[in-house]
PDB file of C-alpha atoms in Angstrom:
ATOM      1  CA  MET A 896      -6.409  12.067  30.944  1.00  0.00           C
ATOM      2  CA  ALA A 897      -9.902  10.112  31.044  1.00  0.00           C
ATOM      3  CA  ILE A 898     -10.913  13.177  28.871  1.00  0.00           C
ATOM      4  CA  LEU A 899      -8.771  12.619  26.440  1.00  0.00           C
ATOM      5  CA  SER A 900      -8.967   8.397  26.717  1.00  0.00           C
ATOM      6  CA  ASP A 901     -13.231   9.943  25.989  1.00  0.00           C
ATOM      7  CA  ARG A 902     -12.519  12.113  23.497  1.00  0.00           C
ATOM      8  CA  SER A 903     -10.442   9.506  21.441  1.00  0.00           C
ATOM      9  CA  ALA A 904     -13.011   6.578  21.528  1.00  0.00           C
ATOM     10  CA  ILE A 905     -15.834   9.400  20.324  1.00  0.00           C
ATOM     11  CA  ARG A 906     -14.083   9.547  17.251  1.00  0.00           C
ATOM     12  CA  VAL A 907     -12.189   6.153  16.715  1.00  0.00           C
ATOM     13  CA  SER A 908     -16.185   5.332  17.231  1.00  0.00           C
ATOM     14  CA  LEU A 909     -17.268   8.156  14.979  1.00  0.00           C
ATOM     15  CA  ALA A 910     -14.471   7.309  12.001  1.00  0.00           C
ATOM     16  CA  ALA A 911     -15.591   3.648  12.525  1.00  0.00           C
ATOM     17  CA  GLY A 912     -18.704   4.788  11.550  1.00  0.00           C
ATOM     18  CA  LEU A 913     -18.479   6.881   8.640  1.00  0.00           C
ATOM     19  CA  ALA A 914     -16.075   3.910   7.504  1.00  0.00           C
ATOM     20  CA  LEU A 915     -19.352   1.728   7.603  1.00  0.00           C
ATOM     21  CA  LEU A 916     -21.887   3.818   5.725  1.00  0.00           C
ATOM     22  CA  LEU A 917     -19.454   4.525   3.087  1.00  0.00           C
ATOM     23  CA  ALA A 918     -18.059   1.870   2.387  1.00  0.00           C
ATOM     24  CA  SER A 919     -20.067   0.572  -0.647  1.00  0.00           C
ATOM     25  CA  ALA A 920     -19.304   3.777  -1.881  1.00  0.00           C
ATOM     26  CA  CYS A 921     -15.175   3.882  -1.429  1.00  0.00           C
ATOM     27  CA  THR A 922     -14.849  -0.138  -2.577  1.00  0.00           C
ATOM     28  CA  TYR A 923     -12.156  -0.318  -4.862  1.00  0.00           C
ATOM     29  CA  SER A 924     -13.468  -1.863  -7.753  1.00  0.00           C
ATOM     30  CA  GLY A 925      -9.735  -0.849  -9.930  1.00  0.00           C
ATOM     31  CA  GLY A 926      -8.515   2.313 -11.899  1.00  0.00           C
ATOM     32  CA  ILE A 927      -6.023   3.879  -8.836  1.00  0.00           C
ATOM     33  CA  GLU A 928      -4.381   5.924 -11.731  1.00  0.00           C
ATOM     34  CA  ARG A 929      -7.373   7.854 -12.114  1.00  0.00           C
ATOM     35  CA  PRO A 930      -7.595  11.067 -10.438  1.00  0.00           C
ATOM     36  CA  GLY A 931     -10.213  10.919  -7.869  1.00  0.00           C
ATOM     37  CA  VAL A 932      -9.719   7.043  -7.575  1.00  0.00           C
ATOM     38  CA  GLN A 933      -6.638   6.666  -4.688  1.00  0.00           C
ATOM     39  CA  LYS A 934      -8.570   9.599  -2.604  1.00  0.00           C
ATOM     40  CA  VAL A 935     -11.625   7.584  -1.698  1.00  0.00           C
ATOM     41  CA  SER A 936     -10.854   4.232  -1.878  1.00  0.00           C
ATOM     42  CA  TRP A 937      -6.868   4.130  -0.682  1.00  0.00           C
ATOM     43  CA  PHE A 938      -7.934   1.746   2.086  1.00  0.00           C
ATOM     44  CA  SER A 939     -10.251  -0.879   0.685  1.00  0.00           C
ATOM     45  CA  TYR A 940      -7.261  -0.944  -1.519  1.00  0.00           C
ATOM     46  CA  LEU A 941      -4.609  -1.590   0.320  1.00  0.00           C
ATOM     47  CA  ASN A 942      -7.103  -4.034   1.645  1.00  0.00           C
ATOM     48  CA  GLY A 943      -7.118  -5.259  -1.826  1.00  0.00           C
ATOM     49  CA  ASP A 944     -11.466  -5.276  -1.829  1.00  0.00           C
ATOM     50  CA  ASP A 945     -11.078  -5.878  -5.655  1.00  0.00           C
ATOM     51  CA  ILE A 946      -9.266  -9.098  -5.687  1.00  0.00           C
ATOM     52  CA  ARG A 947     -11.399 -10.394  -2.266  1.00  0.00           C
ATOM     53  CA  ARG A 948     -14.579 -10.289  -5.058  1.00  0.00           C
ATOM     54  CA  ASP A 949     -13.094 -12.332  -7.744  1.00  0.00           C
ATOM     55  CA  CYS A 950     -10.899 -14.753  -5.524  1.00  0.00           C
ATOM     56  CA  SER A 951     -12.643 -17.995  -6.087  1.00  0.00           C
ATOM     57  CA  ALA A 952     -10.831 -21.971  -6.591  1.00  0.00           C
ATOM     58  CA  GLY A 953     -11.194 -21.600 -10.509  1.00  0.00           C
ATOM     59  CA  SER A 954      -9.769 -17.128 -10.702  1.00  0.00           C
ATOM     60  CA  VAL A 955      -6.305 -17.221 -11.680  1.00  0.00           C
ATOM     61  CA  PRO A 956      -4.059 -16.410  -9.374  1.00  0.00           C
ATOM     62  CA  ARG A 957      -3.714 -12.528  -8.515  1.00  0.00           C
ATOM     63  CA  ALA A 958      -0.739 -10.828  -6.421  1.00  0.00           C
ATOM     64  CA  ARG A 959      -1.023  -7.151  -5.027  1.00  0.00           C
ATOM     65  CA  LEU A 960       2.448  -5.980  -2.889  1.00  0.00           C
ATOM     66  CA  ILE A 961       2.262  -2.577  -1.291  1.00  0.00           C
ATOM     67  CA  TYR A 962       5.722  -0.053  -0.641  1.00  0.00           C
ATOM     68  CA  ASN A 963       4.385   2.697   1.714  1.00  0.00           C
ATOM     69  CA  GLY A 964       7.737   4.840   1.348  1.00  0.00           C
ATOM     70  CA  GLN A 965       5.944   7.461   3.625  1.00  0.00           C
ATOM     71  CA  TYR A 966       2.736   8.463   2.017  1.00  0.00           C
ATOM     72  CA  GLU A 967       2.740  11.080   0.740  1.00  0.00           C
ATOM     73  CA  GLU A 968       6.566  11.633  -0.268  1.00  0.00           C
ATOM     74  CA  GLN A 969       6.296   8.335  -1.816  1.00  0.00           C
ATOM     75  CA  ILE A 970       4.249   5.153  -2.819  1.00  0.00           C
ATOM     76  CA  ARG A 971       4.838   2.454  -4.722  1.00  0.00           C
ATOM     77  CA  SER A 972       2.835  -1.018  -6.063  1.00  0.00           C
ATOM     78  CA  TYR A 973       2.880  -3.410  -7.486  1.00  0.00           C
ATOM     79  CA  GLU A 974       0.171  -6.753  -9.067  1.00  0.00           C
ATOM     80  CA  LEU A 975       0.939  -9.530 -11.223  1.00  0.00           C
ATOM     81  CA  VAL A 976      -2.361 -11.042 -12.534  1.00  0.00           C
ATOM     82  CA  GLY A 977      -2.096 -14.762 -13.784  1.00  0.00           C
ATOM     83  CA  ASP A 978      -2.123 -15.316 -17.539  1.00  0.00           C
ATOM     84  CA  GLY A 979      -3.818 -18.889 -17.303  1.00  0.00           C
ATOM     85  CA  HIS A 980      -0.499 -20.940 -18.403  1.00  0.00           C
ATOM     86  CA  GLY A 981       1.851 -20.082 -15.341  1.00  0.00           C
ATOM     87  CA  GLY A 982       2.973 -16.793 -16.935  1.00  0.00           C
ATOM     88  CA  ALA A 983       1.723 -13.187 -15.494  1.00  0.00           C
ATOM     89  CA  LEU A 984       1.329  -9.370 -16.189  1.00  0.00           C
ATOM     90  CA  TYR A 985       3.543  -7.616 -14.545  1.00  0.00           C
ATOM     91  CA  THR A 986       2.403  -3.987 -13.544  1.00  0.00           C
ATOM     92  CA  ALA A 987       4.208  -1.170 -11.220  1.00  0.00           C
ATOM     93  CA  ARG A 988       2.933   2.031 -10.478  1.00  0.00           C
ATOM     94  CA  VAL A 989       5.020   4.887  -7.888  1.00  0.00           C
ATOM     95  CA  GLN A 990       3.797   7.949  -7.813  1.00  0.00           C
ATOM     96  CA  SER A 991       6.126  10.795  -5.407  1.00  0.00           C
ATOM     97  CA  ARG A 992       5.743  13.456  -3.959  1.00  0.00           C
ATOM     98  CA  ALA A 993       3.784  16.215  -6.264  1.00  0.00           C
ATOM     99  CA  SER A 994       5.935  19.034  -8.197  1.00  0.00           C
ATOM    100  CA  LEU A 995       4.753  22.015 -10.150  1.00  0.00           C
ATOM    101  CA  THR A 996       7.362  21.981 -12.456  1.00  0.00           C
ATOM    102  CA  ASN A 997       6.337  19.089 -14.185  1.00  0.00           C
ATOM    103  CA  PHE A 998       2.964  20.954 -14.481  1.00  0.00           C
ATOM    104  CA  THR A 999       1.161  21.889 -18.217  1.00  0.00           C
ATOM    105  CA  LEU A1000      -1.493  23.049 -19.090  1.00  0.00           C
ATOM    106  CA  ASN A1001      -2.533  20.203 -21.023  1.00  0.00           C
ATOM    107  CA  ASP A1002      -2.048  17.745 -18.073  1.00  0.00           C
ATOM    108  CA  PRO A1003      -2.751  19.542 -14.890  1.00  0.00           C
ATOM    109  CA  LEU A1004      -3.373  15.932 -12.831  1.00  0.00           C
ATOM    110  CA  GLN A1005       0.621  15.238 -14.560  1.00  0.00           C
ATOM    111  CA  PRO A1006       2.222  16.422 -10.893  1.00  0.00           C
ATOM    112  CA  TRP A1007       0.458  14.020  -9.057  1.00  0.00           C
ATOM    113  CA  ALA A1008       0.701  10.442 -12.143  1.00  0.00           C
ATOM    114  CA  TRP A1009       1.100   7.515 -11.031  1.00  0.00           C
ATOM    115  CA  GLN A1010       4.254   6.566 -13.334  1.00  0.00           C
ATOM    116  CA  THR A1011       3.002   2.860 -14.851  1.00  0.00           C
ATOM    117  CA  ASN A1012       4.290  -0.200 -16.787  1.00  0.00           C
ATOM    118  CA  GLU A1013       3.288  -3.344 -17.970  1.00  0.00           C
ATOM    119  CA  VAL A1014       5.515  -7.418 -18.314  1.00  0.00           C
ATOM    120  CA  LEU A1015       4.636 -10.460 -19.084  1.00  0.00           C
ATOM    121  CA  LEU A1016       6.175 -12.169 -17.265  1.00  0.00           C
ATOM    122  CA  SER A1017       7.030 -16.592 -17.984  1.00  0.00           C
ATOM    123  CA  PRO A1018       5.853 -18.773 -15.689  1.00  0.00           C
ATOM    124  CA  PRO A1019      10.006 -19.595 -14.569  1.00  0.00           C
ATOM    125  CA  GLU A1020       9.629 -15.908 -13.570  1.00  0.00           C
ATOM    126  CA  ILE A1021       7.015 -16.159 -11.464  1.00  0.00           C
ATOM    127  CA  GLN A1022       8.288 -19.758 -10.212  1.00  0.00           C
ATOM    128  CA  GLY A1023      11.159 -17.011  -9.459  1.00  0.00           C
ATOM    129  CA  PHE A1024       8.488 -14.838  -7.388  1.00  0.00           C
ATOM    130  CA  GLU A1025       6.515 -17.269  -5.298  1.00  0.00           C
ATOM    131  CA  THR A1026      10.168 -18.550  -3.399  1.00  0.00           C
ATOM    132  CA  ALA A1027      10.496 -14.344  -2.844  1.00  0.00           C
ATOM    133  CA  LEU A1028       7.739 -14.283  -1.178  1.00  0.00           C
ATOM    134  CA  ARG A1029       8.209 -17.433   0.390  1.00  0.00           C
ATOM    135  CA  GLN A1030      11.314 -15.982   1.458  1.00  0.00           C
ATOM    136  CA  SER A1031      10.588 -13.243   3.051  1.00  0.00           C
ATOM    137  CA  GLY A1032       7.332 -14.982   5.198  1.00  0.00           C
ATOM    138  CA  ALA A1033       4.817 -13.489   2.728  1.00  0.00           C
ATOM    139  CA  TYR A1034       2.201 -16.563   3.223  1.00  0.00           C
ATOM    140  CA  GLY A1035       3.351 -16.788   7.221  1.00  0.00           C
ATOM    141  CA  PRO A1036       0.937 -15.667   9.742  1.00  0.00           C
ATOM    142  CA  THR A1037      -0.443 -11.623   9.721  1.00  0.00           C
ATOM    143  CA  PRO A1038       1.137  -9.489  11.877  1.00  0.00           C
ATOM    144  CA  LYS A1039      -2.630  -9.360  14.335  1.00  0.00           C
ATOM    145  CA  GLY A1040      -2.167  -5.902  16.385  1.00  0.00           C
ATOM    146  CA  LEU A1041       0.085  -4.506  13.754  1.00  0.00           C
ATOM    147  CA  ARG A1042      -0.979  -0.326  13.477  1.00  0.00           C
ATOM    148  CA  LEU A1043       0.759   1.363  10.646  1.00  0.00           C
ATOM    149  CA  HIS A1044       0.636   5.337   9.844  1.00  0.00           C
ATOM    150  CA  SER A1045       0.778   6.780   6.812  1.00  0.00           C
ATOM    151  CA  ARG A1046       4.794   8.684   7.851  1.00  0.00           C
ATOM    152  CA  ASN A1047       6.299   4.265   8.685  1.00  0.00           C
ATOM    153  CA  PHE A1048       7.838   2.378   5.758  1.00  0.00           C
ATOM    154  CA  TYR A1049       5.929  -0.479   5.389  1.00  0.00           C
ATOM    155  CA  TRP A1050       5.115  -3.607   2.869  1.00  0.00           C
ATOM    156  CA  ILE A1051       1.401  -4.587   2.638  1.00  0.00           C
ATOM    157  CA  PHE A1052       0.503  -7.621   0.622  1.00  0.00           C
ATOM    158  CA  ILE A1053      -2.172  -9.599  -1.001  1.00  0.00           C
ATOM    159  CA  ALA A1054      -2.397 -12.495  -2.947  1.00  0.00           C
ATOM    160  CA  CYS A1055      -5.479 -15.248  -3.939  1.00  0.00           C
ATOM    161  CA  ARG A1056      -4.192 -18.872  -4.712  1.00  0.00           C
ATOM    162  CA  GLU A1057      -6.097 -20.926  -5.439  1.00  0.00           C
ATOM    163  CA  GLY A1058      -9.506 -19.520  -3.695  1.00  0.00           C
ATOM    164  CA  VAL A1059      -8.026 -18.615  -0.571  1.00  0.00           C
ATOM    165  CA  ILE A1060      -6.899 -14.951   0.334  1.00  0.00           C
ATOM    166  CA  HIS A1061      -3.314 -14.391   2.063  1.00  0.00           C
ATOM    167  CA  TYR A1062      -2.321 -11.062   3.836  1.00  0.00           C
ATOM    168  CA  ASN A1063       0.282  -9.928   5.407  1.00  0.00           C
ATOM    169  CA  ALA A1064       2.431  -6.654   6.111  1.00  0.00           C
ATOM    170  CA  TRP A1065       6.285  -5.814   6.885  1.00  0.00           C
ATOM    171  CA  LEU A1066       6.855  -2.690   9.689  1.00  0.00           C
ATOM    172  CA  HIS A1067      10.361  -0.920   9.479  1.00  0.00           C
ATOM    173  CA  PRO A1068      12.335  -1.451  11.323  1.00  0.00           C
ATOM    174  CA  SER A1069      12.087  -5.162  12.230  1.00  0.00           C
ATOM    175  CA  GLU A1070      13.027  -8.302  12.232  1.00  0.00           C
ATOM    176  CA  ARG A1071      10.024  -9.338   9.487  1.00  0.00           C
ATOM    177  CA  TRP A1072      11.838  -6.565   7.417  1.00  0.00           C
ATOM    178  CA  ASP A1073      15.006  -7.886   7.422  1.00  0.00           C
ATOM    179  CA  GLU A1074      13.660 -10.434   5.937  1.00  0.00           C
ATOM    180  CA  ILE A1075      11.773  -9.614   2.759  1.00  0.00           C
ATOM    181  CA  VAL A1076      13.854 -10.203  -0.946  1.00  0.00           C
ATOM    182  CA  PHE A1077      10.584 -10.125  -2.486  1.00  0.00           C
ATOM    183  CA  ASP A1078      11.150  -5.997  -2.873  1.00  0.00           C
ATOM    184  CA  ASP A1079      15.068  -6.968  -5.639  1.00  0.00           C
ATOM    185  CA  TRP A1080      12.495  -9.210  -7.145  1.00  0.00           C
ATOM    186  CA  LEU A1081       9.737  -7.080  -8.297  1.00  0.00           C
ATOM    187  CA  LEU A1082      12.586  -4.129  -8.830  1.00  0.00           C
ATOM    188  CA  ARG A1083      13.957  -6.075 -11.241  1.00  0.00           C
ATOM    189  CA  PHE A1084      11.184  -5.578 -13.796  1.00  0.00           C
ATOM    190  CA  ASP A1085      10.507  -2.117 -12.599  1.00  0.00           C
ATOM    191  CA  GLU A1086      10.745   0.350 -15.650  1.00  0.00           C
ATOM    192  CA  SER A1087       9.660   3.785 -13.908  1.00  0.00           C
ATOM    193  CA  GLY A1088      13.143   5.064 -13.156  1.00  0.00           C
ATOM    194  CA  VAL A1089      12.368   5.992  -9.856  1.00  0.00           C
ATOM    195  CA  ALA A1090      14.293   4.815  -6.695  1.00  0.00           C
ATOM    196  CA  VAL A1091      12.698   4.000  -4.261  1.00  0.00           C
ATOM    197  CA  ARG A1092      13.123   6.238  -0.718  1.00  0.00           C
ATOM    198  CA  GLU A1093      14.738   4.050   1.769  1.00  0.00           C
ATOM    199  CA  PRO A1094      13.576   3.992   4.828  1.00  0.00           C
ATOM    200  CA  ARG A1095      14.436   5.131   7.813  1.00  0.00           C
ATOM    201  CA  PHE A1096      13.791   5.481  11.136  1.00  0.00           C
ATOM    202  CA  VAL A1097      10.520   7.759  12.105  1.00  0.00           C
ATOM    203  CA  ASP A1098      10.207   8.788  15.577  1.00  0.00           C
ATOM    204  CA  PRO A1099       7.213   8.497  17.161  1.00  0.00           C
ATOM    205  CA  ALA A1100       7.047  12.718  17.740  1.00  0.00           C
ATOM    206  CA  GLU A1101       7.741  13.275  13.753  1.00  0.00           C
ATOM    207  CA  ARG A1102       4.403  11.737  13.930  1.00  0.00           C
ATOM    208  CA  LEU A1103       2.871  13.230  16.488  1.00  0.00           C
ATOM    209  CA  SER A1104       3.944  16.441  15.022  1.00  0.00           C
ATOM    210  CA  ASP A1105       2.266  15.477  11.531  1.00  0.00           C
ATOM    211  CA  ARG A1106      -1.231  15.706  12.974  1.00  0.00           C
ATOM    212  CA  ILE A1107      -0.406  18.802  14.673  1.00  0.00           C
ATOM    213  CA  THR A1108       1.024  20.876  12.345  1.00  0.00           C
ATOM    214  CA  ALA A1109      -1.612  19.398   9.990  1.00  0.00           C
ATOM    215  CA  GLY A1110      -4.507  21.142  11.898  1.00  0.00           C
ATOM    216  CA  ASP A1111      -6.937  22.157   9.091  1.00  0.00           C
ATOM    217  CA  ASP A1112      -5.234  21.793   6.104  1.00  0.00           C
ATOM    218  CA  ASP A1113      -7.184  19.534   4.224  1.00  0.00           C
ATOM    219  CA  SER A1114      -3.805  18.772   1.551  1.00  0.00           C
ATOM    220  CA  SER A1115      -1.976  17.247   4.605  1.00  0.00           C
ATOM    221  CA  VAL A1116      -2.460  13.532   4.563  1.00  0.00           C
ATOM    222  CA  ASN A1117      -1.549  11.580   8.375  1.00  0.00           C
ATOM    223  CA  PHE A1118      -3.324   8.161   9.016  1.00  0.00           C
ATOM    224  CA  ASP A1119      -3.645   4.894  11.384  1.00  0.00           C
ATOM    225  CA  ILE A1120      -3.605   1.533   9.922  1.00  0.00           C
ATOM    226  CA  GLN A1121      -4.737  -1.086  11.336  1.00  0.00           C
ATOM    227  CA  ILE A1122      -4.201  -5.446  10.590  1.00  0.00           C
ATOM    228  CA  GLY A1123      -6.017  -7.650  11.759  1.00  0.00           C
ATOM    229  CA  ASP A1124      -5.834 -12.192  10.592  1.00  0.00           C
ATOM    230  CA  ASN A1125      -6.547 -11.551   6.925  1.00  0.00           C
ATOM    231  CA  GLY A1126      -6.989  -7.989   6.512  1.00  0.00           C
ATOM    232  CA  LEU A1127      -7.033  -4.438   7.927  1.00  0.00           C
ATOM    233  CA  VAL A1128     -10.130  -4.407  10.582  1.00  0.00           C
ATOM    234  CA  GLY A1129      -9.939   0.130  10.490  1.00  0.00           C
ATOM    235  CA  HIS A1130      -8.514   2.771   9.890  1.00  0.00           C
ATOM    236  CA  LEU A1131      -8.629   6.092  11.090  1.00  0.00           C
ATOM    237  CA  SER A1132      -7.742   9.820   9.012  1.00  0.00           C
ATOM    238  CA  PHE A1133      -6.562  13.072  10.913  1.00  0.00           C
TER     239      PHE A1133
END
């Protein structure tokens, strides 16, 4: 057991060091839909590094909510950027497991594409959004130490409000998950036509099995992330 523990510690240290070295190259700055951007900057996107960079006392309100419906099966992203008059531009993005039935020579990357729609929302609609966030505990304490695996079902929230960054996460199943109401609000404006992948209990053995069977197959994506005081404090890919 000591040998395994030492190896795990070395692996985590190496991963942390590599993440530090590549931080500048992998910092998200926009264009999550573009080929390659998601692969190299997903953790930065989850941490909202672009929102943090532009957050100041005079900046417009911004918010991002990401639903991980088991990473390789379905991920959904919702972003709201204030228009300076109380309203906001709402952008919904959905990515589901690639289907080669959508493959065409004209657009060979279509099976992996995000489905996107945008809607301009009024001040009353945004007020409804803020109410849903508060009712869901989005502005409450961050669950420091919470670990999220790519095969789990979870939500992540990051927002800039009057120069202050807010960050939170909800893991299924949990009492906090049961308090979520912002999902219904978000889906009101989601025109993707893609049904939400409903959460289910994920046995730890299922996550372990994924790591073992993945082996050297680079097409399989397995990772853990950990929540800190106000954002991610680490991640480890397998």
